[in-house]
Amino acid sequence: MEDLTMECRYTEEQQQGAMKLIFNYNDVFFSFFYDDEGGCIHRSREYAMNYVYSGEMILDNGKEQIHVGKGECVFIPRDHHITMYKKPCDGERYCGIFLSFTRSFLREAYSRFRQKVSVGTSKLDAGVMKLPRTAEIESLFASMTLYFDPAVKPQADLMDLKLQEGLLALLHVDERFAPTLFDFNEPWKIDILDFMNANYMCDLSMEELAHYTGRSLATFKRDFKKVSDLTPEKWLIRKRLEVAYAMMKGGGKKVADVYAEVGFKNQSHFSVAFKKQYGVAPTLV
């Protein structure tokens, strides 16, 4: 699926082994995963709520795992990078509902809900937040389960009302949601090399690198030239090879253990790049 608000990427093996269906109704996504566990790199460019109707979802940010079970809902911040696993549980396939709050939707909603923004209220800390089971949240998603049937297609204005209802439910959970969601400032530029050193193993396009560092693509390329003599693509390859070399030389790991961990898609590509960089095959390190 390709969409500006949600990207899910599956490995070839997972695509072959799992059946999935995803429907998008005006920024409200209904998803089904039928067979084995499905994992995807998920980068929500907008604020979002994800409700698990059945099955289980596991969110991994590299430091901790958050398990979201049947009937539970999480808030996902804008531009937050996580690995999401959706899997059956207790004999039930995974079914979930994902509400995406775009910046244009929030700008329009702000005119109606601005009174809920209290002066001096701090914003939420960055990170995924498991939401409490409030009556507002439970009734919202209970009213939407009919649309798991792909033959029943809701009207766009009705889905807009559901997004408004979801927004209100968040505002009632914690007053800090208001200054967080209704912050329309453009993102600040962040240090390019700091970001790339922290995310070199991720499969990010140049457009995505620009976006996540608060830049246009043209500005990203111009700023990168100021900090490196390499192109961003060559910098990433060199960084991955350096980390892989250290893991094999100092950590005693094998080629098969490191190539994917540092961001290469296949072992043969890794081996060719490694030999070009170091003059020997990685198996000889």
GROMACS .gro file of C-alpha atoms in nm:
model
  285
    1MET     CA    1   0.000   0.000   0.000
    2GLU     CA    2   0.127   0.348  -0.079
    3ASP     CA    3  -0.016   0.642   0.106
    4LEU     CA    4   0.127   0.966   0.240
    5THR     CA    5  -0.006   0.896   0.589
    6MET     CA    6   0.096   0.536   0.640
    7GLU     CA    7   0.361   0.313   0.488
    8CYS     CA    8   0.383  -0.061   0.554
    9ARG     CA    9   0.665  -0.258   0.396
   10TYR     CA   10   0.680  -0.636   0.406
   11THR     CA   11   0.970  -0.866   0.338
   12GLU     CA   12   0.930  -1.102   0.043
   13GLU     CA   13   0.884  -1.399   0.275
   14GLN     CA   14   0.610  -1.224   0.470
   15GLN     CA   15   0.430  -1.122   0.154
   16GLN     CA   16   0.425  -1.483   0.042
   17GLY     CA   17   0.316  -1.622   0.378
   18ALA     CA   18   0.049  -1.378   0.491
   19MET     CA   19  -0.277  -1.259   0.342
   20LYS     CA   20  -0.369  -0.899   0.416
   21LEU     CA   21  -0.645  -0.654   0.330
   22ILE     CA   22  -0.637  -0.281   0.401
   23PHE     CA   23  -0.917  -0.035   0.323
   24ASN     CA   24  -0.877   0.343   0.344
   25TYR     CA   25  -1.192   0.548   0.396
   26ASN     CA   26  -1.103   0.917   0.415
   27ASP     CA   27  -0.795   0.865   0.639
   28VAL     CA   28  -0.961   0.587   0.841
   29PHE     CA   29  -0.791   0.253   0.771
   30PHE     CA   30  -0.943  -0.091   0.833
   31SER     CA   31  -0.685  -0.371   0.820
   32PHE     CA   32  -0.698  -0.752   0.830
   33PHE     CA   33  -0.408  -0.999   0.862
   34TYR     CA   34  -0.520  -1.356   0.816
   35ASP     CA   35  -0.227  -1.593   0.844
   36ASP     CA   36   0.107  -1.571   1.021
   37GLU     CA   37   0.264  -1.272   1.188
   38GLY     CA   38   0.300  -0.969   0.962
   39GLY     CA   39   0.573  -0.718   1.036
   40CYS     CA   40   0.612  -0.379   0.877
   41ILE     CA   41   0.816  -0.065   0.907
   42HIS     CA   42   0.559   0.194   0.998
   43ARG     CA   43   0.622   0.565   0.974
   44SER     CA   44   0.311   0.766   1.039
   45ARG     CA   45   0.362   1.115   0.902
   46GLU     CA   46   0.055   1.227   1.094
   47TYR     CA   47  -0.075   1.178   1.448
   48ALA     CA   48  -0.280   0.860   1.472
   49MET     CA   49  -0.488   0.625   1.686
   50ASN     CA   50  -0.465   0.249   1.628
   51TYR     CA   51  -0.735   0.027   1.780
   52VAL     CA   52  -0.700  -0.353   1.793
   53TYR     CA   53  -1.036  -0.517   1.733
   54SER     CA   54  -0.897  -0.872   1.743
   55GLY     CA   55  -0.559  -1.043   1.741
   56GLU     CA   56  -0.252  -0.865   1.873
   57MET     CA   57  -0.021  -0.582   1.771
   58ILE     CA   58   0.338  -0.539   1.893
   59LEU     CA   59   0.514  -0.205   1.856
   60ASP     CA   60   0.894  -0.205   1.874
   61ASN     CA   61   1.084   0.126   1.883
   62GLY     CA   62   1.424  -0.038   1.925
   63LYS     CA   63   1.429   0.014   2.302
   64GLU     CA   64   1.108  -0.147   2.417
   65GLN     CA   65   0.808  -0.343   2.293
   66ILE     CA   66   0.450  -0.237   2.354
   67HIS     CA   67   0.191  -0.515   2.333
   68VAL     CA   68  -0.156  -0.403   2.227
   69GLY     CA   69  -0.427  -0.663   2.273
   70LYS     CA   70  -0.789  -0.700   2.178
   71GLY     CA   71  -0.993  -0.393   2.272
   72GLU     CA   72  -0.688  -0.174   2.333
   73CYS     CA   73  -0.589   0.146   2.154
   74VAL     CA   74  -0.262   0.337   2.118
   75PHE     CA   75  -0.170   0.691   2.018
   76ILE     CA   76   0.116   0.717   1.766
   77PRO     CA   77   0.297   1.052   1.735
   78ARG     CA   78   0.366   1.222   1.404
   79ASP     CA   79   0.692   1.120   1.230
   80HIS     CA   80   0.750   0.841   1.480
   81HIS     CA   81   0.952   0.545   1.352
   82ILE     CA   82   0.853   0.201   1.483
   83THR     CA   83   0.838  -0.159   1.370
   84MET     CA   84   0.483  -0.288   1.391
   85TYR     CA   85   0.390  -0.656   1.409
   86LYS     CA   86   0.029  -0.765   1.360
   87LYS     CA   87  -0.053  -1.126   1.443
   88PRO     CA   88  -0.334  -1.365   1.537
   89CYS     CA   89  -0.408  -1.420   1.905
   90ASP     CA   90  -0.639  -1.664   2.085
   91GLY     CA   91  -0.746  -1.812   1.753
   92GLU     CA   92  -0.853  -1.477   1.606
   93ARG     CA   93  -0.693  -1.300   1.309
   94TYR     CA   94  -0.564  -0.949   1.349
   95CYS     CA   95  -0.821  -0.677   1.271
   96GLY     CA   96  -0.753  -0.313   1.346
   97ILE     CA   97  -0.873   0.041   1.284
   98PHE     CA   98  -0.624   0.323   1.224
   99LEU     CA   99  -0.735   0.689   1.245
  100SER     CA  100  -0.495   0.936   1.082
  101PHE     CA  101  -0.522   1.300   1.192
  102THR     CA  102  -0.373   1.502   0.906
  103ARG     CA  103  -0.246   1.853   0.956
  104SER     CA  104  -0.525   1.993   0.735
  105PHE     CA  105  -0.789   1.810   0.943
  106LEU     CA  106  -0.639   1.940   1.268
  107ARG     CA  107  -0.620   2.298   1.137
  108GLU     CA  108  -0.990   2.287   1.056
  109ALA     CA  109  -1.076   2.122   1.387
  110TYR     CA  110  -0.879   2.380   1.582
  111SER     CA  111  -1.133   2.651   1.499
  112ARG     CA  112  -1.397   2.442   1.679
  113PHE     CA  113  -1.190   2.309   1.969
  114ARG     CA  114  -0.945   2.591   2.042
  115GLN     CA  115  -1.112   2.651   2.381
  116LYS     CA  116  -0.968   2.317   2.493
  117VAL     CA  117  -0.612   2.450   2.467
  118SER     CA  118  -0.513   2.580   2.811
  119VAL     CA  119  -0.237   2.840   2.826
  120GLY     CA  120   0.076   2.700   2.984
  121THR     CA  121  -0.015   2.333   2.939
  122SER     CA  122   0.287   2.127   2.841
  123LYS     CA  123   0.295   1.891   2.544
  124LEU     CA  124   0.306   1.513   2.560
  125ASP     CA  125   0.640   1.337   2.573
  126ALA     CA  126   0.746   1.185   2.241
  127GLY     CA  127   0.661   0.819   2.197
  128VAL     CA  128   0.374   0.575   2.159
  129MET     CA  129   0.111   0.599   2.432
  130LYS     CA  130  -0.132   0.321   2.523
  131LEU     CA  131  -0.467   0.489   2.584
  132PRO     CA  132  -0.703   0.412   2.873
  133ARG     CA  133  -1.026   0.228   2.796
  134THR     CA  134  -1.261   0.523   2.821
  135ALA     CA  135  -1.628   0.512   2.729
  136GLU     CA  136  -1.562   0.760   2.445
  137ILE     CA  137  -1.292   0.546   2.286
  138GLU     CA  138  -1.479   0.217   2.324
  139SER     CA  139  -1.805   0.357   2.183
  140LEU     CA  140  -1.620   0.521   1.890
  141PHE     CA  141  -1.464   0.200   1.766
  142ALA     CA  142  -1.766  -0.015   1.847
  143SER     CA  143  -1.966   0.205   1.611
  144MET     CA  144  -1.718   0.142   1.328
  145THR     CA  145  -1.693  -0.237   1.329
  146LEU     CA  146  -1.963  -0.272   1.063
  147TYR     CA  147  -1.714  -0.132   0.811
  148PHE     CA  148  -1.485  -0.432   0.844
  149ASP     CA  149  -1.719  -0.570   0.577
  150PRO     CA  150  -1.565  -0.436   0.252
  151ALA     CA  151  -1.910  -0.443   0.094
  152VAL     CA  152  -2.026  -0.176   0.341
  153LYS     CA  153  -1.860   0.151   0.241
  154PRO     CA  154  -1.914   0.457   0.462
  155GLN     CA  155  -1.961   0.808   0.331
  156ALA     CA  156  -1.667   1.048   0.354
  157ASP     CA  157  -1.855   1.296   0.575
  158LEU     CA  158  -1.939   1.018   0.821
  159MET     CA  159  -1.571   0.920   0.847
  160ASP     CA  160  -1.487   1.286   0.906
  161LEU     CA  161  -1.727   1.281   1.202
  162LYS     CA  162  -1.553   0.969   1.335
  163LEU     CA  163  -1.218   1.147   1.313
  164GLN     CA  164  -1.367   1.439   1.507
  165GLU     CA  165  -1.500   1.195   1.766
  166GLY     CA  166  -1.157   1.035   1.795
  167LEU     CA  167  -0.997   1.376   1.838
  168LEU     CA  168  -1.239   1.468   2.115
  169ALA     CA  169  -1.175   1.135   2.287
  170LEU     CA  170  -0.802   1.216   2.295
  171LEU     CA  171  -0.862   1.567   2.426
  172HIS     CA  172  -1.069   1.418   2.711
  173VAL     CA  173  -0.799   1.165   2.801
  174ASP     CA  174  -0.525   1.419   2.876
  175GLU     CA  175  -0.516   1.799   2.847
  176ARG     CA  176  -0.166   1.774   2.700
  177PHE     CA  177  -0.311   1.634   2.377
  178ALA     CA  178  -0.444   1.981   2.285
  179PRO     CA  179  -0.110   2.170   2.263
  180THR     CA  180   0.049   1.862   2.103
  181LEU     CA  181  -0.206   1.809   1.827
  182PHE     CA  182  -0.272   2.176   1.760
  183ASP     CA  183   0.093   2.274   1.713
  184PHE     CA  184   0.119   2.382   1.349
  185ASN     CA  185   0.473   2.515   1.354
  186GLU     CA  186   0.697   2.378   1.083
  187PRO     CA  187   0.944   2.121   1.219
  188TRP     CA  188   1.283   2.254   1.320
  189LYS     CA  189   1.583   2.137   1.123
  190ILE     CA  190   1.769   1.870   1.315
  191ASP     CA  191   2.132   1.772   1.273
  192ILE     CA  192   2.161   1.557   0.960
  193LEU     CA  193   2.452   1.340   1.071
  194ASP     CA  194   2.303   1.284   1.417
  195PHE     CA  195   1.986   1.156   1.254
  196MET     CA  196   2.166   0.939   0.999
  197ASN     CA  197   2.401   0.791   1.259
  198ALA     CA  198   2.094   0.691   1.463
  199ASN     CA  199   1.898   0.558   1.164
  200TYR     CA  200   2.158   0.432   0.913
  201MET     CA  201   2.014   0.079   0.924
  202CYS     CA  202   1.663   0.191   0.822
  203ASP     CA  203   1.537   0.169   0.463
  204LEU     CA  204   1.474   0.540   0.413
  205SER     CA  205   1.458   0.717   0.078
  206MET     CA  206   1.627   1.054   0.026
  207GLU     CA  207   1.282   1.216   0.039
  208GLU     CA  208   1.217   1.054   0.376
  209LEU     CA  209   1.557   1.155   0.513
  210ALA     CA  210   1.479   1.512   0.412
  211HIS     CA  211   1.134   1.498   0.569
  212TYR     CA  212   1.248   1.355   0.901
  213THR     CA  213   1.525   1.614   0.936
  214GLY     CA  214   1.282   1.901   0.869
  215ARG     CA  215   1.397   1.989   0.518
  216SER     CA  216   1.288   1.989   0.158
  217LEU     CA  217   1.478   1.744  -0.062
  218ALA     CA  218   1.675   2.025  -0.226
  219THR     CA  219   1.768   2.178   0.112
  220PHE     CA  220   1.865   1.836   0.249
  221LYS     CA  221   2.106   1.774  -0.041
  222ARG     CA  222   2.252   2.124  -0.008
  223ASP     CA  223   2.298   2.094   0.370
  224PHE     CA  224   2.450   1.746   0.338
  225LYS     CA  225   2.725   1.879   0.111
  226LYS     CA  226   2.827   2.108   0.398
  227VAL     CA  227   2.895   1.815   0.633
  228SER     CA  228   3.029   1.540   0.403
  229ASP     CA  229   3.226   1.499   0.082
  230LEU     CA  230   3.015   1.190   0.005
  231THR     CA  231   2.665   1.174  -0.132
  232PRO     CA  232   2.401   1.063   0.124
  233GLU     CA  233   2.375   0.724  -0.052
  234LYS     CA  234   2.751   0.663  -0.038
  235TRP     CA  235   2.767   0.787   0.322
  236LEU     CA  236   2.504   0.531   0.424
  237ILE     CA  237   2.686   0.246   0.251
  238ARG     CA  238   3.017   0.339   0.416
  239LYS     CA  239   2.853   0.372   0.758
  240ARG     CA  240   2.684   0.032   0.726
  241LEU     CA  241   3.009  -0.132   0.616
  242GLU     CA  242   3.205   0.023   0.903
  243VAL     CA  243   2.953  -0.103   1.158
  244ALA     CA  244   2.944  -0.448   0.996
  245TYR     CA  245   3.324  -0.467   0.996
  246ALA     CA  246   3.335  -0.383   1.367
  247MET     CA  247   3.067  -0.641   1.444
  248MET     CA  248   3.255  -0.915   1.261
  249LYS     CA  249   3.609  -0.817   1.366
  250GLY     CA  250   3.543  -0.728   1.727
  251GLY     CA  251   3.219  -0.911   1.797
  252GLY     CA  252   3.292  -1.233   1.614
  253LYS     CA  253   2.969  -1.225   1.417
  254LYS     CA  254   2.928  -1.392   1.078
  255VAL     CA  255   2.826  -1.231   0.749
  256ALA     CA  256   2.479  -1.386   0.766
  257ASP     CA  257   2.432  -1.230   1.110
  258VAL     CA  258   2.520  -0.872   1.023
  259TYR     CA  259   2.429  -0.777   0.667
  260ALA     CA  260   2.055  -0.726   0.732
  261GLU     CA  261   2.116  -0.578   1.076
  262VAL     CA  262   2.315  -0.289   0.929
  263GLY     CA  263   2.064  -0.222   0.651
  264PHE     CA  264   2.163  -0.426   0.345
  265LYS     CA  265   1.876  -0.599   0.167
  266ASN     CA  266   2.071  -0.906   0.056
  267GLN     CA  267   2.399  -1.077   0.134
  268SER     CA  268   2.542  -1.063  -0.218
  269HIS     CA  269   2.506  -0.683  -0.237
  270PHE     CA  270   2.671  -0.658   0.103
  271SER     CA  271   2.963  -0.881  -0.002
  272VAL     CA  272   3.031  -0.684  -0.322
  273ALA     CA  273   3.024  -0.350  -0.138
  274PHE     CA  274   3.242  -0.485   0.144
  275LYS     CA  275   3.511  -0.614  -0.090
  276LYS     CA  276   3.512  -0.283  -0.279
  277GLN     CA  277   3.558  -0.093   0.048
  278TYR     CA  278   3.812  -0.319   0.224
  279GLY     CA  279   3.971  -0.516  -0.060
  280VAL     CA  280   3.881  -0.856   0.086
  281ALA     CA  281   3.566  -1.066   0.108
  282PRO     CA  282   3.378  -1.027   0.438
  283THR     CA  283   3.423  -1.399   0.507
  284LEU     CA  284   3.797  -1.336   0.545
  285VAL     CA  285   3.763  -1.077   0.819
   0.00000   0.00000   0.00000
